[in-house]
Amino acid sequence: MLARSSRSLLFASRNVVLPARESVSRPILSRSFSSSSARYCSANLQQLKEKLESLKSDEAMWKEKCENIQADKQGILQREAREIEDAKHYGITSFAKSLLNINDNLGLALKNTDLQSSEPKEQLEILVEGIKMTHVEAADIMQKQNIAPFQPTVGDRFDHDEHNAVKTVTEESNENSATITKVVKHGYKLKHKVLRPADVEVHAKVIPKPKPTPKPKETTKKDETKEQQQKNTEEKAESDSASDSSSGSDNEKAKDSESNTGDQSK
């Protein structure tokens, strides 16, 4: 009986439907601020506003500085480009001015020389004197521009950077070397840079190149077949010649026997 009653209560509890739970509205408590808290918030807000205004003024100042720097940079770049362009076109202005005096001196020397004069020797001396003065002035100008002549000596080692070989005599030797045998024309340098190499004649010693060894001929199957056919042909020709010689000896023997029998019958 107890088991049945507990089982019936279990089934009854499964079928019981509970009523829906009503939502309970809770009152929201409003937090009351004191007057001191309100004053603190207003003071803090005022400080934040002042800081914001300070940051805005700093931003405007730095923005203006950046714009000025950018404008200065652009101006510097334009000025440098203009100076580079001027240097390309007018960089030799001072050198060109110094060359004008040389041209004037040469013109005066030619103008003051009278080849139809009755004293040609005197006129020639005047011309030579003018050329000497012009040469001295030209050397002085080149010295001011750091242009100096250089001349190698006979027996020096040939240098591709400073010398230009106008004539070369080669000789086979155990070492590679090249020496200067004659200086045709001296060269010029601008500080340490070669403006014009010196023209020289060179005697060069070179090691002879070894002769290439011939490569062994590669035999293919076709070549082997051809060689075998040629060998077979030669062997066949030898055998034919041997058979011909043997048949010839047999014929001679037969003829001899026939002649012998004829003699006996007689």
XYZ file of N, CA and C in Angstrom:
798
model
N 0.817 -1.206 0.000
C 0.000 0.000 0.000
C 0.853 1.259 0.000
N 1.898 1.223 0.778
C 2.767 2.398 0.827
C 3.466 2.614 -0.510
N 3.844 1.491 -1.124
C 4.524 1.617 -2.418
C 3.596 2.186 -3.457
N 2.360 1.764 -3.446
C 1.402 2.297 -4.417
C 1.141 3.778 -4.180
N 0.993 4.156 -2.938
C 0.697 5.567 -2.637
C 1.871 6.456 -3.045
N 3.131 5.974 -2.793
C 4.295 6.796 -3.188
C 4.413 6.900 -4.699
N 4.057 5.780 -5.389
C 4.114 5.814 -6.855
C 3.057 6.743 -7.402
N 1.868 6.749 -6.828
C 0.795 7.636 -7.286
C 1.152 9.087 -7.020
N 1.794 9.336 -5.894
C 2.220 10.709 -5.601
C 3.287 11.192 -6.585
N 4.150 10.282 -7.012
C 5.192 10.639 -7.978
C 4.600 11.033 -9.316
N 3.633 10.220 -9.790
C 2.982 10.557 -11.052
C 2.182 11.829 -10.945
N 1.579 12.027 -9.776
C 0.794 13.241 -9.565
C 1.682 14.473 -9.580
N 2.883 14.331 -8.985
C 3.795 15.485 -8.968
C 4.303 15.828 -10.353
N 4.444 14.851 -11.255
C 4.890 15.132 -12.619
C 3.847 15.902 -13.414
N 2.593 15.689 -13.102
C 1.520 16.348 -13.847
C 1.108 17.685 -13.257
N 1.703 18.058 -12.145
C 1.325 19.318 -11.511
C 1.965 20.465 -12.266
N 1.214 21.468 -12.621
C 1.697 22.653 -13.328
C 1.752 23.798 -12.333
N 2.950 24.362 -12.150
C 3.120 25.446 -11.188
C 2.685 26.755 -11.810
N 2.170 27.672 -11.027
C 1.762 28.969 -11.560
C 2.980 29.809 -11.956
N 2.809 30.671 -12.988
C 3.897 31.538 -13.472
C 4.313 32.519 -12.403
N 5.654 32.764 -12.371
C 6.205 33.668 -11.359
C 6.019 35.107 -11.793
N 5.405 35.843 -10.941
C 5.136 37.237 -11.258
C 6.413 38.056 -11.109
N 6.589 38.959 -12.087
C 7.768 39.843 -12.037
C 7.565 40.892 -10.973
N 8.586 41.025 -10.173
C 8.497 41.974 -9.067
C 9.322 43.197 -9.432
N 8.730 44.316 -9.453
C 9.433 45.573 -9.778
C 10.093 46.108 -8.535
N 11.445 46.291 -8.699
C 12.192 46.809 -7.575
C 12.372 48.317 -7.714
N 12.213 49.036 -6.699
C 12.376 50.498 -6.783
C 13.845 50.875 -6.924
N 14.148 51.781 -7.891
C 15.510 52.266 -8.116
C 15.792 53.374 -7.125
N 16.826 53.136 -6.380
C 17.154 54.109 -5.356
C 17.970 55.240 -5.966
N 17.594 56.391 -5.874
C 18.307 57.565 -6.392
C 19.322 58.011 -5.358
N 20.630 58.085 -5.898
C 21.719 58.458 -4.988
C 21.785 59.978 -4.888
N 21.743 60.415 -3.744
C 21.762 61.864 -3.518
C 23.199 62.311 -3.315
N 23.645 63.324 -4.151
C 24.994 63.879 -4.028
C 24.956 65.061 -3.079
N 26.021 65.152 -2.391
C 26.143 66.279 -1.467
C 26.644 67.501 -2.225
N 26.595 68.638 -1.622
C 27.034 69.879 -2.246
C 28.541 69.883 -2.462
N 29.304 69.254 -1.572
C 30.768 69.212 -1.732
C 31.167 68.390 -2.951
N 30.467 67.266 -3.199
C 30.759 66.440 -4.381
C 30.451 67.200 -5.655
N 29.359 67.967 -5.659
C 29.002 68.745 -6.838
C 30.057 69.811 -7.129
N 30.571 70.456 -6.085
C 31.605 71.470 -6.289
C 32.893 70.828 -6.828
N 33.212 69.634 -6.309
C 34.420 68.935 -6.772
C 34.306 68.580 -8.259
N 33.146 68.101 -8.670
C 32.951 67.740 -10.083
C 33.031 68.961 -10.994
N 32.439 70.046 -10.565
C 32.493 71.255 -11.396
C 33.912 71.790 -11.506
N 34.682 71.738 -10.411
C 36.078 72.194 -10.455
C 36.916 71.306 -11.378
N 36.694 69.993 -11.272
C 37.432 69.054 -12.129
C 37.084 69.272 -13.599
N 35.830 69.504 -13.891
C 35.402 69.769 -15.259
C 36.024 71.043 -15.796
N 36.149 72.056 -14.932
C 36.758 73.308 -15.337
C 38.239 73.117 -15.678
N 38.925 72.295 -14.866
C 40.335 72.011 -15.144
C 40.511 71.267 -16.472
N 39.616 70.328 -16.730
C 39.684 69.588 -17.992
C 39.461 70.515 -19.186
N 38.539 71.436 -19.061
C 38.295 72.388 -20.137
C 39.519 73.259 -20.392
N 40.150 73.736 -19.306
C 41.342 74.564 -19.452
C 42.482 73.778 -20.113
N 42.627 72.519 -19.699
C 43.667 71.675 -20.300
C 43.401 71.428 -21.780
N 42.139 71.241 -22.134
C 41.770 71.050 -23.527
C 42.109 72.283 -24.357
N 41.816 73.453 -23.810
C 42.133 74.693 -24.525
C 43.644 74.849 -24.701
N 44.409 74.473 -23.636
C 45.872 74.549 -23.737
C 46.410 73.604 -24.816
N 45.856 72.387 -24.870
C 46.288 71.428 -25.890
C 45.936 71.910 -27.291
N 44.785 72.551 -27.438
C 44.401 73.074 -28.747
C 45.352 74.174 -29.191
N 45.728 75.052 -28.241
C 46.671 76.125 -28.595
C 48.041 75.542 -28.954
N 48.465 74.499 -28.194
C 49.743 73.848 -28.521
C 49.683 73.179 -29.897
N 48.571 72.577 -30.207
C 48.409 71.935 -31.512
C 48.521 72.953 -32.642
N 47.883 74.092 -32.466
C 47.960 75.137 -33.495
C 49.383 75.651 -33.654
N 50.094 75.804 -32.485
C 51.467 76.301 -32.544
C 52.377 75.307 -33.284
N 52.290 74.018 -32.927
C 53.147 73.008 -33.567
C 52.784 72.807 -35.038
N 51.522 72.946 -35.349
C 51.109 72.847 -36.745
C 51.733 73.973 -37.570
N 51.745 75.187 -37.000
C 52.343 76.318 -37.694
C 53.849 76.113 -37.868
N 54.497 75.579 -36.788
C 55.933 75.317 -36.889
C 56.239 74.287 -37.964
N 55.445 73.217 -38.042
C 55.649 72.187 -39.069
C 55.474 72.753 -40.470
N 54.475 73.609 -40.623
C 54.264 74.222 -41.933
C 55.441 75.126 -42.315
N 55.990 75.860 -41.321
C 57.149 76.720 -41.595
C 58.378 75.885 -41.963
N 58.565 74.780 -41.238
C 59.711 73.901 -41.531
C 59.581 73.306 -42.923
N 58.372 72.889 -43.272
C 58.149 72.324 -44.609
C 58.420 73.368 -45.700
N 57.985 74.608 -45.437
C 58.231 75.675 -46.414
C 59.726 75.969 -46.535
N 60.442 75.985 -45.373
C 61.897 76.209 -45.408
C 62.608 75.089 -46.160
N 62.175 73.850 -45.928
C 62.783 72.708 -46.615
C 62.583 72.813 -48.125
N 61.370 73.181 -48.521
C 61.098 73.335 -49.950
C 61.954 74.439 -50.557
N 62.118 75.532 -49.822
C 62.952 76.620 -50.318
C 64.422 76.214 -50.438
N 64.923 75.431 -49.454
C 66.313 74.966 -49.506
C 66.522 74.056 -50.708
N 65.563 73.142 -50.942
C 65.693 72.227 -52.081
C 65.697 72.989 -53.407
N 64.830 73.989 -53.515
C 64.795 74.786 -54.745
C 66.083 75.580 -54.931
N 66.623 76.122 -53.836
C 67.866 76.883 -53.930
C 69.037 75.975 -54.299
N 69.096 74.770 -53.721
C 70.165 73.829 -54.065
C 70.086 73.399 -55.523
N 68.868 73.143 -55.994
C 68.709 72.771 -57.405
C 69.160 73.897 -58.324
N 68.843 75.142 -57.937
C 69.258 76.284 -58.747
C 70.777 76.450 -58.725
N 71.393 76.235 -57.546
C 72.850 76.349 -57.446
C 73.552 75.253 -58.258
N 72.991 74.042 -58.227
C 73.578 72.950 -59.021
C 73.477 73.256 -60.505
N 72.341 73.792 -60.913
C 72.167 74.144 -62.322
C 73.129 75.258 -62.728
N 73.318 76.236 -61.833
C 74.260 77.317 -62.136
C 75.696 76.794 -62.194
N 76.006 75.826 -61.302
C 77.357 75.260 -61.297
C 77.635 74.498 -62.588
N 76.621 73.839 -63.129
C 76.805 73.116 -64.389
C 77.109 74.072 -65.537
N 76.382 75.193 -65.573
C 76.521 76.108 -66.703
C 77.631 77.142 -66.497
N 77.819 77.591 -65.256
C 78.743 78.701 -65.011
C 79.850 78.327 -64.020
N 80.119 77.019 -63.852
C 81.152 76.609 -62.900
C 82.554 76.941 -63.347
N 82.753 77.117 -64.648
C 84.094 77.409 -65.165
C 84.250 78.898 -65.484
N 83.464 79.729 -64.804
C 83.519 81.161 -65.106
C 84.899 81.736 -64.827
N 85.459 81.418 -63.644
C 86.771 81.975 -63.287
C 87.853 81.431 -64.218
N 87.756 80.160 -64.559
C 88.751 79.576 -65.462
C 88.633 80.188 -66.858
N 87.392 80.425 -67.289
C 87.189 81.039 -68.607
C 87.729 82.472 -68.641
N 87.558 83.232 -67.542
C 88.089 84.600 -67.489
C 89.604 84.603 -67.604
N 90.252 83.615 -66.941
C 91.713 83.553 -67.012
C 92.202 83.193 -68.413
N 91.397 82.437 -69.158
C 91.798 82.083 -70.517
C 91.681 83.258 -71.477
N 90.894 84.267 -71.112
C 90.745 85.425 -71.994
C 92.064 86.166 -72.170
N 92.870 86.233 -71.104
C 94.162 86.916 -71.209
C 95.092 86.180 -72.174
N 95.030 84.847 -72.125
C 95.870 84.063 -73.041
C 95.471 84.338 -74.482
N 94.186 84.373 -74.716
C 93.705 84.659 -76.072
C 94.117 86.060 -76.529
N 94.048 87.032 -75.617
C 94.459 88.402 -75.960
C 95.950 88.462 -76.288
N 96.766 87.746 -75.491
C 98.211 87.766 -75.741
C 98.566 87.123 -77.079
N 97.882 86.028 -77.407
C 98.134 85.395 -78.701
C 97.720 86.317 -79.847
N 96.597 86.996 -79.672
C 96.148 87.930 -80.707
C 97.130 89.081 -80.900
N 97.660 89.619 -79.764
C 98.631 90.714 -79.872
C 99.926 90.244 -80.542
N 100.340 88.988 -80.222
C 101.567 88.473 -80.831
C 101.414 88.346 -82.339
N 100.267 87.866 -82.778
C 100.041 87.748 -84.226
C 99.895 89.114 -84.892
N 99.290 90.060 -84.165
C 99.066 91.379 -84.741
C 100.367 92.158 -84.905
N 101.262 91.993 -83.931
C 102.525 92.752 -83.966
C 103.604 92.078 -84.806
N 103.288 90.926 -85.390
C 104.273 90.235 -86.221
C 104.000 90.558 -87.683
N 104.986 91.122 -88.326
C 104.872 91.474 -89.743
C 105.810 90.578 -90.537
N 105.241 89.605 -91.222
C 106.056 88.667 -91.982
C 106.641 89.297 -93.230
N 106.076 90.406 -93.684
C 106.586 91.088 -94.877
C 107.634 92.128 -94.533
N 108.080 92.153 -93.288
C 109.060 93.157 -92.876
C 110.433 92.853 -93.473
N 111.235 93.891 -93.508
C 112.588 93.720 -94.048
C 113.513 93.003 -93.068
N 113.093 92.954 -91.811
C 113.881 92.266 -90.797
C 113.052 91.113 -90.222
N 112.964 90.006 -90.908
C 112.141 88.889 -90.441
C 112.656 88.268 -89.153
N 113.975 88.357 -88.927
C 114.529 87.766 -87.712
C 113.996 88.484 -86.479
N 113.938 89.799 -86.551
C 113.426 90.580 -85.425
C 111.943 90.273 -85.178
N 111.186 90.157 -86.261
C 109.765 89.836 -86.124
C 109.575 88.433 -85.528
N 110.444 87.511 -85.914
C 110.363 86.154 -85.374
C 110.690 86.145 -83.884
N 111.655 86.959 -83.500
C 111.980 87.052 -82.071
C 110.814 87.622 -81.270
N 110.123 88.598 -81.854
C 108.939 89.162 -81.177
C 107.852 88.094 -81.025
N 107.653 87.300 -82.069
C 106.638 86.246 -82.016
C 106.997 85.183 -80.977
N 108.250 84.790 -80.937
C 108.695 83.775 -79.967
C 108.545 84.306 -78.545
N 108.883 85.571 -78.354
C 108.746 86.168 -77.022
C 107.283 86.195 -76.573
N 106.392 86.538 -77.482
C 104.967 86.531 -77.143
C 104.465 85.127 -76.819
N 104.922 84.132 -77.567
C 104.513 82.745 -77.292
C 105.033 82.284 -75.931
N 106.269 82.675 -75.592
C 106.825 82.310 -74.285
C 106.010 82.918 -73.148
N 105.657 84.188 -73.289
C 104.854 84.849 -72.257
C 103.490 84.180 -72.106
N 102.909 83.800 -73.235
C 101.611 83.126 -73.198
C 101.719 81.763 -72.532
N 102.793 81.052 -72.809
C 102.996 79.743 -72.208
C 103.170 79.842 -70.700
N 103.916 80.848 -70.256
C 104.117 81.051 -68.816
C 102.795 81.384 -68.138
N 102.016 82.239 -68.768
C 100.720 82.606 -68.188
C 99.772 81.405 -68.141
N 99.799 80.571 -69.188
C 98.953 79.372 -69.195
C 99.362 78.405 -68.085
N 100.661 78.227 -67.864
C 101.139 77.352 -66.786
C 100.721 77.898 -65.426
N 100.746 79.232 -65.260
C 100.334 79.843 -64.000
C 98.837 79.616 -63.754
N 98.040 79.739 -64.797
C 96.589 79.519 -64.658
C 96.305 78.067 -64.276
N 96.990 77.126 -64.923
C 96.768 75.710 -64.598
C 97.197 75.391 -63.168
N 98.256 76.047 -62.704
C 98.690 75.824 -61.327
C 97.657 76.337 -60.337
N 97.056 77.484 -60.638
C 96.001 78.012 -59.760
C 94.777 77.096 -59.732
N 94.501 76.418 -60.833
C 93.367 75.502 -60.907
C 93.729 74.083 -60.464
N 94.903 73.905 -59.852
C 95.389 72.596 -59.367
C 95.567 71.587 -60.501
N 95.941 72.100 -61.673
C 96.246 71.232 -62.816
C 97.761 71.175 -62.961
N 98.310 69.954 -62.873
C 99.762 69.795 -62.920
C 100.131 68.741 -63.954
N 101.196 68.982 -64.732
C 101.642 67.962 -65.680
C 102.439 66.875 -64.968
N 102.412 65.676 -65.525
C 103.239 64.576 -65.015
C 103.812 63.830 -66.209
N 105.044 63.347 -66.049
C 105.727 62.664 -67.132
C 106.441 61.434 -66.569
N 106.079 60.232 -67.036
C 106.777 59.025 -66.557
C 108.188 58.960 -67.121
N 109.012 58.132 -66.514
C 110.379 57.942 -66.980
C 110.515 56.593 -67.666
N 111.518 56.504 -68.520
C 111.758 55.252 -69.245
C 112.165 54.172 -68.249
N 111.543 53.013 -68.367
C 111.797 51.903 -67.446
C 110.728 51.735 -66.396
N 109.818 52.738 -66.273
C 108.715 52.598 -65.312
C 107.742 51.516 -65.757
N 107.036 50.975 -64.773
C 106.021 49.968 -65.073
C 104.803 50.634 -65.702
N 104.240 50.021 -66.719
C 103.091 50.588 -67.423
C 101.852 50.526 -66.526
N 101.153 51.665 -66.416
C 99.934 51.777 -65.612
C 98.789 52.180 -66.535
N 97.742 51.348 -66.565
C 96.615 51.619 -67.469
C 95.867 52.895 -67.090
N 95.919 53.289 -65.815
C 95.187 54.480 -65.373
C 95.896 55.775 -65.752
N 97.229 55.753 -65.840
C 97.982 56.988 -66.076
C 98.664 57.014 -67.438
N 98.765 55.874 -68.126
C 99.508 55.820 -69.384
C 98.624 55.311 -70.506
N 98.927 55.758 -71.702
C 98.234 55.317 -72.913
C 99.281 54.787 -73.887
N 99.192 53.494 -74.197
C 100.185 52.858 -75.056
C 99.855 53.145 -76.517
N 100.729 53.928 -77.167
C 100.546 54.224 -78.587
C 101.271 53.197 -79.454
N 102.215 52.474 -78.856
C 102.942 51.437 -79.586
C 103.378 50.376 -78.579
N 103.166 49.108 -78.939
C 103.489 48.006 -78.033
C 104.285 46.947 -78.783
N 105.421 46.567 -78.192
C 106.251 45.483 -78.732
C 106.157 44.319 -77.758
N 105.640 43.176 -78.211
C 105.435 42.025 -77.341
C 106.572 41.026 -77.500
N 106.846 40.298 -76.415
C 107.886 39.277 -76.398
C 107.446 38.169 -75.456
N 107.637 36.931 -75.860
C 107.279 35.799 -75.015
C 108.292 35.665 -73.887
N 107.769 35.419 -72.678
C 108.631 35.316 -71.511
C 107.968 34.430 -70.473
N 108.666 34.253 -69.329
C 108.117 33.427 -68.249
C 107.209 34.218 -67.321
N 107.088 35.524 -67.512
C 106.244 36.361 -66.664
C 105.600 37.451 -67.504
N 104.486 37.964 -66.964
C 103.774 39.054 -67.624
C 104.250 40.386 -67.048
N 104.772 41.243 -67.896
C 105.230 42.560 -67.453
C 105.212 43.508 -68.650
N 105.137 44.816 -68.322
C 105.138 45.851 -69.365
C 105.896 47.049 -68.837
N 106.907 47.478 -69.564
C 107.726 48.627 -69.162
C 107.708 49.677 -70.262
N 107.899 50.935 -69.848
C 107.883 52.060 -70.773
C 109.265 52.196 -71.422
N 109.287 52.262 -72.723
C 110.546 52.421 -73.458
C 110.727 53.840 -73.998
N 109.611 54.585 -74.169
C 109.705 55.945 -74.690
C 108.462 56.735 -74.293
N 108.661 58.010 -73.925
C 107.551 58.900 -73.574
C 107.285 59.799 -74.768
N 106.101 59.687 -75.346
C 105.736 60.479 -76.522
C 105.148 61.829 -76.114
N 104.254 61.820 -75.110
C 103.591 63.066 -74.681
C 103.229 62.932 -73.204
N 103.537 63.971 -72.413
C 103.248 63.917 -70.981
C 101.756 64.109 -70.731
N 101.331 63.732 -69.514
C 99.914 63.827 -69.150
C 99.666 64.941 -68.150
N 98.365 65.091 -67.762
C 97.966 66.128 -66.809
C 97.036 65.517 -65.763
N 97.132 66.075 -64.536
C 96.272 65.646 -63.432
C 95.584 66.865 -62.823
N 94.325 66.674 -62.429
C 93.599 67.655 -61.640
C 93.568 67.134 -60.209
N 94.446 67.674 -59.375
C 94.702 67.136 -58.034
C 95.154 65.677 -58.176
N 94.291 64.710 -57.786
C 94.692 63.301 -57.892
C 93.983 62.578 -59.034
N 93.210 63.304 -59.823
C 92.481 62.690 -60.931
C 93.206 62.957 -62.248
N 93.309 61.908 -63.065
C 94.014 62.028 -64.340
C 93.093 62.699 -65.350
N 93.539 63.869 -65.865
C 92.791 64.549 -66.931
C 93.141 63.971 -68.299
N 94.435 63.728 -68.500
C 94.886 63.154 -69.764
C 96.053 62.217 -69.487
N 95.956 60.954 -69.891
C 97.079 60.036 -69.660
C 98.253 60.366 -70.568
N 99.419 59.962 -70.144
C 100.624 60.199 -70.931
C 100.741 59.152 -72.033
N 101.088 59.606 -73.238
C 101.282 58.694 -74.373
C 102.697 58.112 -74.310
N 102.788 56.771 -74.322
C 104.083 56.105 -74.185
C 104.163 54.922 -75.138
N 105.407 54.473 -75.360
C 105.663 53.227 -76.074
C 106.060 52.171 -75.055
N 105.566 50.943 -75.260
C 105.666 49.903 -74.228
C 106.329 48.666 -74.806
N 107.155 48.038 -73.962
C 107.716 46.721 -74.279
C 107.073 45.723 -73.315
N 106.255 44.826 -73.857
C 105.464 43.906 -73.031
C 106.012 42.496 -73.144
N 106.114 41.834 -71.989
C 106.481 40.421 -71.926
C 105.242 39.629 -71.517
N 104.919 38.618 -72.296
C 103.716 37.829 -72.037
C 104.077 36.357 -71.991
N 103.338 35.626 -71.176
C 103.514 34.176 -71.102
C 102.731 33.546 -72.255
N 103.370 32.719 -73.081
C 102.631 32.115 -74.202
C 101.526 31.198 -73.706
N 100.433 31.219 -74.406
C 99.299 30.373 -74.040
C 99.582 28.927 -74.444
N 99.262 27.970 -73.578
C 99.488 26.561 -73.942
C 98.562 26.138 -75.080
N 99.125 25.305 -75.963
C 98.327 24.839 -77.089
C 97.263 23.861 -76.597
N 96.065 23.987 -77.088
C 95.001 23.074 -76.630
C 95.247 21.660 -77.135
N 95.066 20.700 -76.245
C 95.225 19.287 -76.610
C 94.013 18.824 -77.414
N 94.248 18.092 -78.504
C 93.097 17.628 -79.299
C 92.259 16.624 -78.519
N 91.004 16.766 -78.619
C 90.083 15.872 -77.927
C 90.014 14.537 -78.665
N 89.970 13.437 -77.912
C 89.847 12.122 -78.574
C 88.512 12.004 -79.301
N 88.604 11.374 -80.467
C 87.407 11.255 -81.286
C 86.449 10.243 -80.673
N 85.234 10.671 -80.508
C 84.221 9.800 -79.920
C 83.649 8.881 -81.007
N 83.747 7.598 -80.721
C 83.231 6.601 -81.679
C 81.790 6.276 -81.342
N 80.977 6.309 -82.351
C 79.570 5.960 -82.198
C 79.313 4.578 -82.792
N 78.108 4.107 -82.608
C 77.731 2.796 -83.150
C 77.826 2.781 -84.666
N 77.506 3.890 -85.263
C 77.570 3.980 -86.718
C 79.010 3.846 -87.200
N 79.942 4.522 -86.493
C 81.354 4.425 -86.856
C 81.877 3.004 -86.655
N 81.466 2.367 -85.539
C 81.902 0.998 -85.303
C 81.405 0.066 -86.398
N 80.163 0.228 -86.816
C 79.611 -0.608 -87.890
C 80.371 -0.388 -89.187
N 80.712 0.892 -89.450
C 81.442 1.212 -90.675
C 82.833 0.583 -90.659
N 83.502 0.661 -89.474
C 84.829 0.061 -89.356
C 84.767 -1.456 -89.530
N 83.724 -2.074 -88.977
C 83.586 -3.524 -89.108
C 83.354 -3.924 -90.566
N 82.526 -3.148 -91.266
C 82.289 -3.439 -92.680
C 83.578 -3.299 -93.493
N 84.362 -2.240 -93.181
C 85.616 -2.045 -93.892
C 86.583 -3.200 -93.613
N 86.605 -3.652 -92.357
C 87.478 -4.772 -92.002
C 87.055 -6.041 -92.711
N 85.729 -6.290 -92.789
C 85.221 -7.483 -93.476
C 85.568 -7.419 -94.968
N 85.465 -6.212 -95.530
C 85.793 -6.057 -96.964
C 87.262 -6.371 -97.219
N 88.139 -5.866 -96.310
C 89.571 -6.132 -96.474
C 89.881 -7.627 -96.347
N 89.233 -8.276 -95.366
C 89.458 -9.718 -95.193
C 88.967 -10.510 -96.413
N 87.829 -10.093 -96.962
C 87.294 -10.772 -98.143
C 88.230 -10.589 -99.338
N 88.770 -9.359 -99.487
C 89.696 -9.107 -100.595
C 90.955 -9.951 -100.440
N 91.448 -10.093 -99.205
C 92.634 -10.914 -98.972
C 92.353 -12.387 -99.304
N 91.161 -12.855 -98.889
C 90.821 -14.262 -99.168
C 90.656 -14.495 -100.672
N 90.069 -13.534 -101.385
C 89.901 -13.671 -102.833
C 91.251 -13.707 -103.529
N 92.170 -12.831 -103.083
C 93.491 -12.832 -103.703
C 94.232 -14.124 -103.424
N 94.026 -14.672 -102.209
C 94.685 -15.948 -101.881
C 94.129 -17.068 -102.729
N 92.787 -17.080 -102.939
C 92.173 -18.136 -103.764
C 92.611 -18.004 -105.210
N 92.739 -16.761 -105.679
C 93.186 -16.562 -107.062
C 94.608 -17.074 -107.256
N 95.459 -16.823 -106.283
C 96.846 -17.280 -106.397
C 96.937 -18.800 -106.352
N 96.077 -19.412 -105.515
C 96.094 -20.882 -105.422
C 95.576 -21.503 -106.723
N 94.539 -20.932 -107.316
C 94.015 -21.467 -108.579
C 95.019 -21.293 -109.700
N 95.759 -20.177 -109.674
C 96.778 -19.978 -110.696
C 97.902 -21.004 -110.591
N 98.293 -21.332 -109.382
C 99.342 -22.346 -109.208
C 98.861 -23.710 -109.657
N 97.575 -24.037 -109.424
C 97.009 -25.326 -109.862
C 97.010 -25.407 -111.387
N 96.659 -24.317 -112.049
C 96.634 -24.310 -113.514
C 98.043 -24.511 -114.072
N 99.025 -23.889 -113.413
C 100.393 -24.047 -113.880
C 100.856 -25.506 -113.722
N 100.436 -26.092 -112.583
C 100.812 -27.480 -112.363
C 100.171 -28.389 -113.419
N 98.907 -28.125 -113.779
C 98.221 -28.939 -114.780
C 98.913 -28.801 -116.132
N 99.276 -27.573 -116.470
C 99.979 -27.365 -117.740
C 101.307 -28.100 -117.762
N 102.031 -28.090 -116.654
C 103.318 -28.784 -116.598
C 103.133 -30.295 -116.769
N 102.049 -30.813 -116.109
C 101.818 -32.262 -116.224
C 101.451 -32.626 -117.650
N 100.652 -31.800 -118.329
C 100.254 -32.080 -119.707
C 101.481 -32.057 -120.636
N 102.375 -31.104 -120.385
C 103.575 -31.030 -121.223
C 104.486 -32.246 -121.000
N 104.534 -32.727 -119.802
C 105.349 -33.888 -119.460
C 104.809 -35.156 -120.151
N 103.480 -35.301 -120.128
C 102.873 -36.484 -120.747
C 103.089 -36.433 -122.271
N 103.030 -35.286 -122.896
C 103.243 -35.157 -124.341
C 104.667 -35.541 -124.709
N 105.604 -35.182 -123.902
C 106.998 -35.509 -124.147
C 107.212 -37.016 -124.064
N 106.553 -37.639 -123.101
C 106.729 -39.083 -122.932
C 106.126 -39.826 -124.103
N 105.005 -39.380 -124.632
C 104.375 -40.067 -125.766
C 105.227 -39.965 -127.006
N 105.927 -38.908 -127.168
C 106.821 -38.756 -128.295
C 107.984 -39.719 -128.162
